[in-house]
Amino acid sequence: MHKIDVRKGMPSVQLTREEFDRRFKARFYDPIFEPLAPELAKIADAAWVSYDDYHKAPRTHPAGEGYADPAYQLSDEWRDASRAVEAAEAWQKDKASPSRILIVNGSSRSNQTCPGEMSKTYRLAEIAKSVIDDGGGYETELLDLSRLASEYGRVIYPCKSCVSTAMPLCHWPCSCYPNHAMGQTGDWMAEIYPKWVAAHGIMILCPVNWYQAPSSLKLMIDRLVCADGGNPDPTTTQGKDPALAKEIELKGWDYPRHLAGRVFSVVVHGDASGAENLRRILCDWLEDIGLISAGHLAAIDRYVGYYKPYATSHEDLDRDTSFQDEVRNCARALMQGVRQMHNGELKEPDRKLRDVRPK
């Protein structure tokens, strides 16, 4: 048996009480909170205890039947998230369920906050949605990631890369959040995982930000790593025990692909460079996690207002009716792929082959 080696060596990040209070109270900077200073001091006292004693999951119950360790104190919030994923999976696999397509607006720009103008990506997503809605027989949902920047309380926390320690340490759905000790609550991914699971088709539209995906989209992509080999039973690793997780992985891990078999399409647009590269990155990622391309016309990268002023880019999109029609075709290709999948007609030549390198 390989000796389990868990590497340590990074400096402590534990805060002093004074620094904790400074950071905690910073969110109440508005003078409107000044009359509530005594109450806030009491809340800060309680928050310090939660932090110092590390109350990551303050409400737990025994995991119960169906888990490797029924006595393990499982987070109530994780259990709720897991049940939501299971319900979405059952709905998606029910032949009586209508075909559902999730449309992802991957732009962070919104007229509901600065910069005070809607994104071109949102317009393209609306074009795609109208085509699918008019097609009949499909349910559509628009996942608008711009709400991370414009809507109160919307947050996706960064992936902690548990996978890089051992795949079984990455739980499905993610158990890293919420973390009440750290004030990391309200994680939107708990709602986003079931949206992906319930979908038969996924359409991602996004702009290029510095040759890469916008930060809002990248946050979601990273947090979907648990869908590609994630462990559905946190009791096997006693929560986040890295040594246990390494031991399990070294005994053999089957890397379950929890989103495999769904169909995808991608639209990427830029104004100067990077569109083709980002389109390839997104398509490669989606195929790596087991999704199926809806075809050549379902993965496009284009430039809007190439090297023209940002200030007139919406007008450039107005004039580019060919790109708009290509987005419509992208949606139609996805619809056809989902229809074929629903009818059992979608053929995957490599479906029965064993993945030699499943990692």
XYZ file of C-alpha atoms in Angstrom:
359
model
C 0.000 0.000 0.000
C 1.308 3.420 -0.953
C 2.161 5.573 2.060
C -0.379 8.372 2.418
C 1.381 11.726 2.238
C -0.554 14.903 3.059
C 1.656 17.941 2.477
C 1.518 20.909 4.857
C 3.557 24.109 5.041
C 1.461 27.171 4.231
C 1.228 29.943 6.863
C -1.704 30.352 9.239
C -4.584 32.594 8.179
C -6.164 32.774 11.641
C -7.289 36.317 12.455
C -6.843 38.141 15.737
C -10.026 39.224 17.471
C -9.269 42.850 16.586
C -8.815 42.123 12.879
C -11.901 39.920 12.851
C -13.991 42.736 14.355
C -12.625 45.226 11.842
C -13.552 43.035 8.897
C -16.903 41.983 10.314
C -18.004 45.539 11.065
C -16.810 46.866 7.701
C -20.016 45.617 6.100
C -21.940 47.993 8.372
C -20.005 51.099 7.289
C -23.201 52.936 6.311
C -24.084 55.546 9.011
C -27.603 54.087 9.066
C -26.197 51.315 11.300
C -24.621 53.647 13.889
C -27.644 53.599 16.264
C -27.389 49.806 16.261
C -23.779 49.701 17.486
C -24.615 47.871 20.778
C -26.603 45.222 18.923
C -23.888 44.814 16.303
C -21.305 44.349 19.051
C -23.334 41.419 20.409
C -23.647 39.916 16.933
C -19.895 40.344 16.425
C -19.284 38.475 19.695
C -21.383 35.542 18.483
C -19.781 35.625 15.036
C -16.329 35.496 16.642
C -17.237 32.343 18.569
C -18.565 30.757 15.364
C -15.321 31.676 13.602
C -12.881 30.809 16.396
C -14.549 27.462 17.161
C -15.011 26.830 13.419
C -18.744 26.219 13.154
C -18.610 25.378 9.451
C -21.877 23.417 9.476
C -23.733 24.394 12.654
C -26.818 22.261 11.922
C -26.230 18.549 11.379
C -27.952 15.184 11.818
C -26.758 11.577 11.493
C -26.377 10.678 7.828
C -28.598 7.628 8.167
C -29.320 4.732 5.848
C -27.698 4.747 2.430
C -24.435 6.325 3.551
C -21.171 4.508 4.281
C -21.177 5.876 7.839
C -24.801 6.305 8.975
C -23.678 7.883 12.272
C -21.647 10.657 10.644
C -23.055 14.106 11.444
C -24.026 15.298 7.970
C -24.702 18.964 7.235
C -28.431 19.681 6.918
C -27.721 22.175 4.149
C -25.641 19.707 2.155
C -28.337 17.064 2.554
C -30.916 19.512 1.167
C -28.637 20.314 -1.778
C -28.056 16.617 -2.457
C -31.770 15.877 -2.388
C -32.401 18.726 -4.834
C -29.833 17.225 -7.214
C -31.375 13.761 -6.852
C -34.860 15.132 -7.552
C -33.582 16.977 -10.619
C -31.882 13.808 -11.863
C -35.077 11.777 -11.451
C -37.056 14.454 -13.301
C -34.517 14.609 -16.134
C -34.531 10.846 -16.623
C -38.339 10.571 -16.566
C -39.480 10.010 -20.159
C -42.708 11.837 -19.341
C -40.818 15.035 -18.514
C -40.632 17.698 -21.218
C -37.219 18.405 -22.714
C -35.507 21.202 -20.822
C -32.799 23.523 -22.109
C -30.682 25.678 -19.806
C -29.403 28.871 -21.433
C -26.433 30.433 -19.640
C -25.675 34.129 -20.024
C -21.973 34.166 -19.201
C -21.499 37.934 -19.300
C -21.172 39.975 -16.102
C -22.388 43.200 -17.724
C -25.832 44.552 -16.797
C -27.822 47.757 -16.945
C -28.977 46.998 -13.383
C -25.582 48.103 -12.028
C -22.485 49.751 -13.456
C -21.843 50.030 -16.398
C -25.546 50.891 -16.721
C -25.957 49.072 -20.043
C -27.123 45.588 -20.931
C -24.694 43.123 -22.468
C -24.683 41.961 -26.059
C -24.532 38.427 -24.688
C -27.864 38.895 -22.929
C -29.415 40.032 -26.189
C -28.055 36.948 -27.939
C -29.352 34.716 -25.140
C -32.808 36.243 -25.579
C -32.631 35.534 -29.318
C -31.761 31.900 -28.622
C -34.487 31.575 -25.987
C -37.163 32.943 -28.323
C -36.210 30.386 -30.993
C -36.440 27.497 -28.535
C -39.665 28.773 -26.964
C -41.241 29.150 -30.403
C -40.130 25.632 -31.340
C -42.664 24.064 -28.998
C -42.184 21.099 -26.697
C -39.270 22.550 -24.741
C -38.921 24.130 -21.345
C -36.278 26.849 -21.189
C -34.547 28.521 -18.280
C -32.178 31.463 -18.509
C -29.359 31.345 -15.976
C -28.150 34.944 -15.941
C -24.722 35.034 -14.324
C -24.646 38.835 -14.512
C -26.742 38.699 -11.340
C -23.544 37.921 -9.444
C -22.608 41.555 -10.012
C -26.040 43.168 -9.908
C -28.263 41.269 -7.457
C -27.954 41.488 -3.672
C -26.695 38.325 -2.006
C -25.794 36.475 -5.191
C -22.373 34.864 -4.876
C -20.415 31.909 -6.220
C -17.407 31.177 -4.048
C -14.137 29.991 -5.621
C -13.337 26.320 -6.017
C -10.832 25.147 -3.388
C -9.366 22.479 -5.711
C -10.081 19.543 -3.399
C -9.799 17.371 -6.520
C -6.070 18.042 -6.685
C -5.650 16.404 -3.280
C -7.841 13.404 -4.129
C -10.956 13.001 -6.259
C -13.105 11.491 -3.447
C -12.489 14.657 -1.398
C -14.567 16.563 -3.965
C -18.172 15.862 -3.042
C -21.217 15.865 -5.323
C -22.734 18.357 -4.864
C -19.960 20.534 -3.433
C -19.702 20.472 0.363
C -17.065 23.208 0.704
C -19.827 25.778 1.067
C -21.677 27.112 2.909
C -19.039 27.668 5.572
C -20.705 29.574 8.399
C -17.486 29.932 10.376
C -15.983 31.925 7.509
C -19.151 33.858 6.708
C -19.269 32.099 3.316
C -23.011 31.640 3.001
C -25.637 32.034 0.304
C -23.613 30.079 -2.275
C -25.600 30.193 -5.529
C -24.156 26.879 -6.701
C -26.572 25.021 -4.422
C -29.320 26.250 -6.775
C -27.261 25.994 -9.966
C -26.328 22.310 -9.652
C -29.976 21.142 -9.950
C -30.474 23.446 -12.945
C -27.666 21.683 -14.823
C -28.839 18.246 -13.717
C -32.455 18.833 -14.776
C -31.447 20.050 -18.239
C -31.328 17.862 -21.331
C -29.477 20.574 -23.225
C -27.106 23.365 -22.192
C -26.400 26.499 -24.228
C -23.596 28.772 -23.055
C -23.184 32.258 -24.494
C -20.387 34.564 -23.390
C -17.998 37.328 -24.410
C -14.225 37.166 -24.306
C -12.612 38.797 -21.265
C -8.830 39.011 -21.652
C -8.635 35.883 -23.840
C -10.657 33.903 -21.301
C -14.132 33.356 -19.909
C -15.648 36.151 -17.797
C -14.975 35.682 -14.084
C -18.640 34.935 -13.330
C -18.694 32.092 -15.855
C -15.294 30.772 -14.772
C -16.450 30.584 -11.152
C -19.352 28.353 -12.185
C -17.151 26.228 -14.441
C -14.632 25.582 -11.664
C -17.355 24.715 -9.162
C -18.833 22.193 -11.616
C -15.710 20.058 -11.226
C -17.623 17.930 -8.720
C -19.921 16.874 -11.581
C -16.919 15.202 -13.210
C -15.992 12.416 -10.819
C -17.328 13.857 -7.567
C -18.045 11.726 -4.500
C -21.772 11.585 -3.604
C -21.083 10.318 -0.069
C -19.162 12.740 2.212
C -19.225 10.191 5.024
C -16.646 8.060 3.187
C -14.099 10.823 3.742
C -15.504 11.866 7.146
C -16.148 15.273 5.675
C -12.858 16.699 4.469
C -10.196 14.263 5.678
C -7.483 14.372 2.974
C -5.716 11.204 4.135
C -8.920 9.163 3.920
C -9.681 10.603 0.486
C -6.211 9.734 -0.815
C -6.549 6.201 0.511
C -9.890 5.753 -1.266
C -8.550 7.115 -4.550
C -5.475 4.892 -4.455
C -7.714 1.838 -4.037
C -9.430 2.798 -7.299
C -11.946 5.498 -8.206
C -14.459 5.256 -11.044
C -14.836 9.012 -11.694
C -18.636 9.145 -12.126
C -19.656 11.777 -14.684
C -22.854 13.124 -13.191
C -23.813 15.286 -16.206
C -22.831 12.902 -18.989
C -25.144 12.497 -21.970
C -26.579 15.988 -22.057
C -26.265 17.987 -25.279
C -24.537 21.364 -25.569
C -24.032 24.364 -27.809
C -21.706 27.348 -27.392
C -21.672 30.938 -28.660
C -18.595 33.101 -28.024
C -18.134 36.664 -29.228
C -15.296 39.158 -28.969
C -14.232 42.514 -30.354
C -10.509 42.102 -31.041
C -9.076 38.657 -30.223
C -9.506 35.426 -28.278
C -12.920 34.238 -29.464
C -11.764 31.080 -31.228
C -9.558 30.053 -28.326
C -12.342 30.522 -25.773
C -14.829 28.616 -27.922
C -12.408 25.690 -28.042
C -11.799 25.859 -24.296
C -15.527 25.738 -23.526
C -16.229 22.927 -25.991
C -13.279 20.878 -24.734
C -14.420 21.341 -21.142
C -18.014 20.330 -21.894
C -16.896 17.245 -23.792
C -14.471 16.343 -20.996
C -17.326 16.226 -18.484
C -19.323 13.962 -20.783
C -21.621 16.310 -22.677
C -22.303 15.839 -26.390
C -21.888 18.546 -29.014
C -24.983 19.408 -31.034
C -22.788 19.688 -34.116
C -20.640 22.048 -36.137
C -23.257 24.812 -36.307
C -23.764 24.594 -32.546
C -20.321 25.941 -31.618
C -19.533 29.364 -33.029
C -17.129 32.218 -32.343
C -17.573 35.608 -33.951
C -16.434 39.216 -33.641
C -18.841 42.108 -33.179
C -17.548 45.552 -34.088
C -14.065 44.261 -34.802
C -11.609 46.900 -33.532
C -14.375 49.485 -33.498
C -15.283 51.712 -30.506
C -16.844 50.017 -27.493
C -19.396 52.830 -27.380
C -21.098 51.662 -30.585
C -20.855 47.891 -30.108
C -24.613 47.428 -29.636
C -25.185 49.203 -32.940
C -22.650 46.864 -34.524
C -24.672 43.915 -33.237
C -27.865 45.496 -34.589
C -26.326 45.497 -38.045
C -24.815 42.024 -37.819
C -27.964 40.100 -38.700
C -25.878 37.191 -39.984
C -24.461 36.613 -36.499
C -27.957 36.808 -35.043
C -29.100 34.156 -37.516
C -26.115 31.991 -36.620
C -27.158 32.168 -32.972
C -30.641 31.062 -34.014
C -29.124 28.118 -35.876
C -27.040 27.298 -32.819
C -30.253 27.084 -30.794
C -31.980 25.003 -33.475
C -29.073 22.560 -33.599
C -29.297 22.150 -29.834
C -33.040 21.541 -30.068
C -32.484 18.828 -32.662
C -29.792 17.212 -30.547
C -32.034 17.195 -27.484
C -34.918 15.795 -29.530
C -32.728 12.984 -30.831
C -31.476 12.260 -27.327
C -35.034 12.185 -25.980
C -36.075 9.744 -28.734
C -33.020 7.539 -28.282
C -31.728 8.478 -31.742
C -28.577 10.353 -30.711
C -25.647 8.111 -31.504
C -22.347 8.241 -29.632
C -19.853 6.037 -31.486
C -17.581 5.790 -28.431
C -20.305 5.343 -25.819
C -19.467 1.727 -24.949
C -15.713 2.145 -24.961
C -13.781 2.151 -21.686
C -12.060 5.430 -20.922
C -8.410 4.464 -20.521
C -7.610 7.705 -18.660
C -10.804 8.694 -16.804
C -9.159 11.382 -14.651
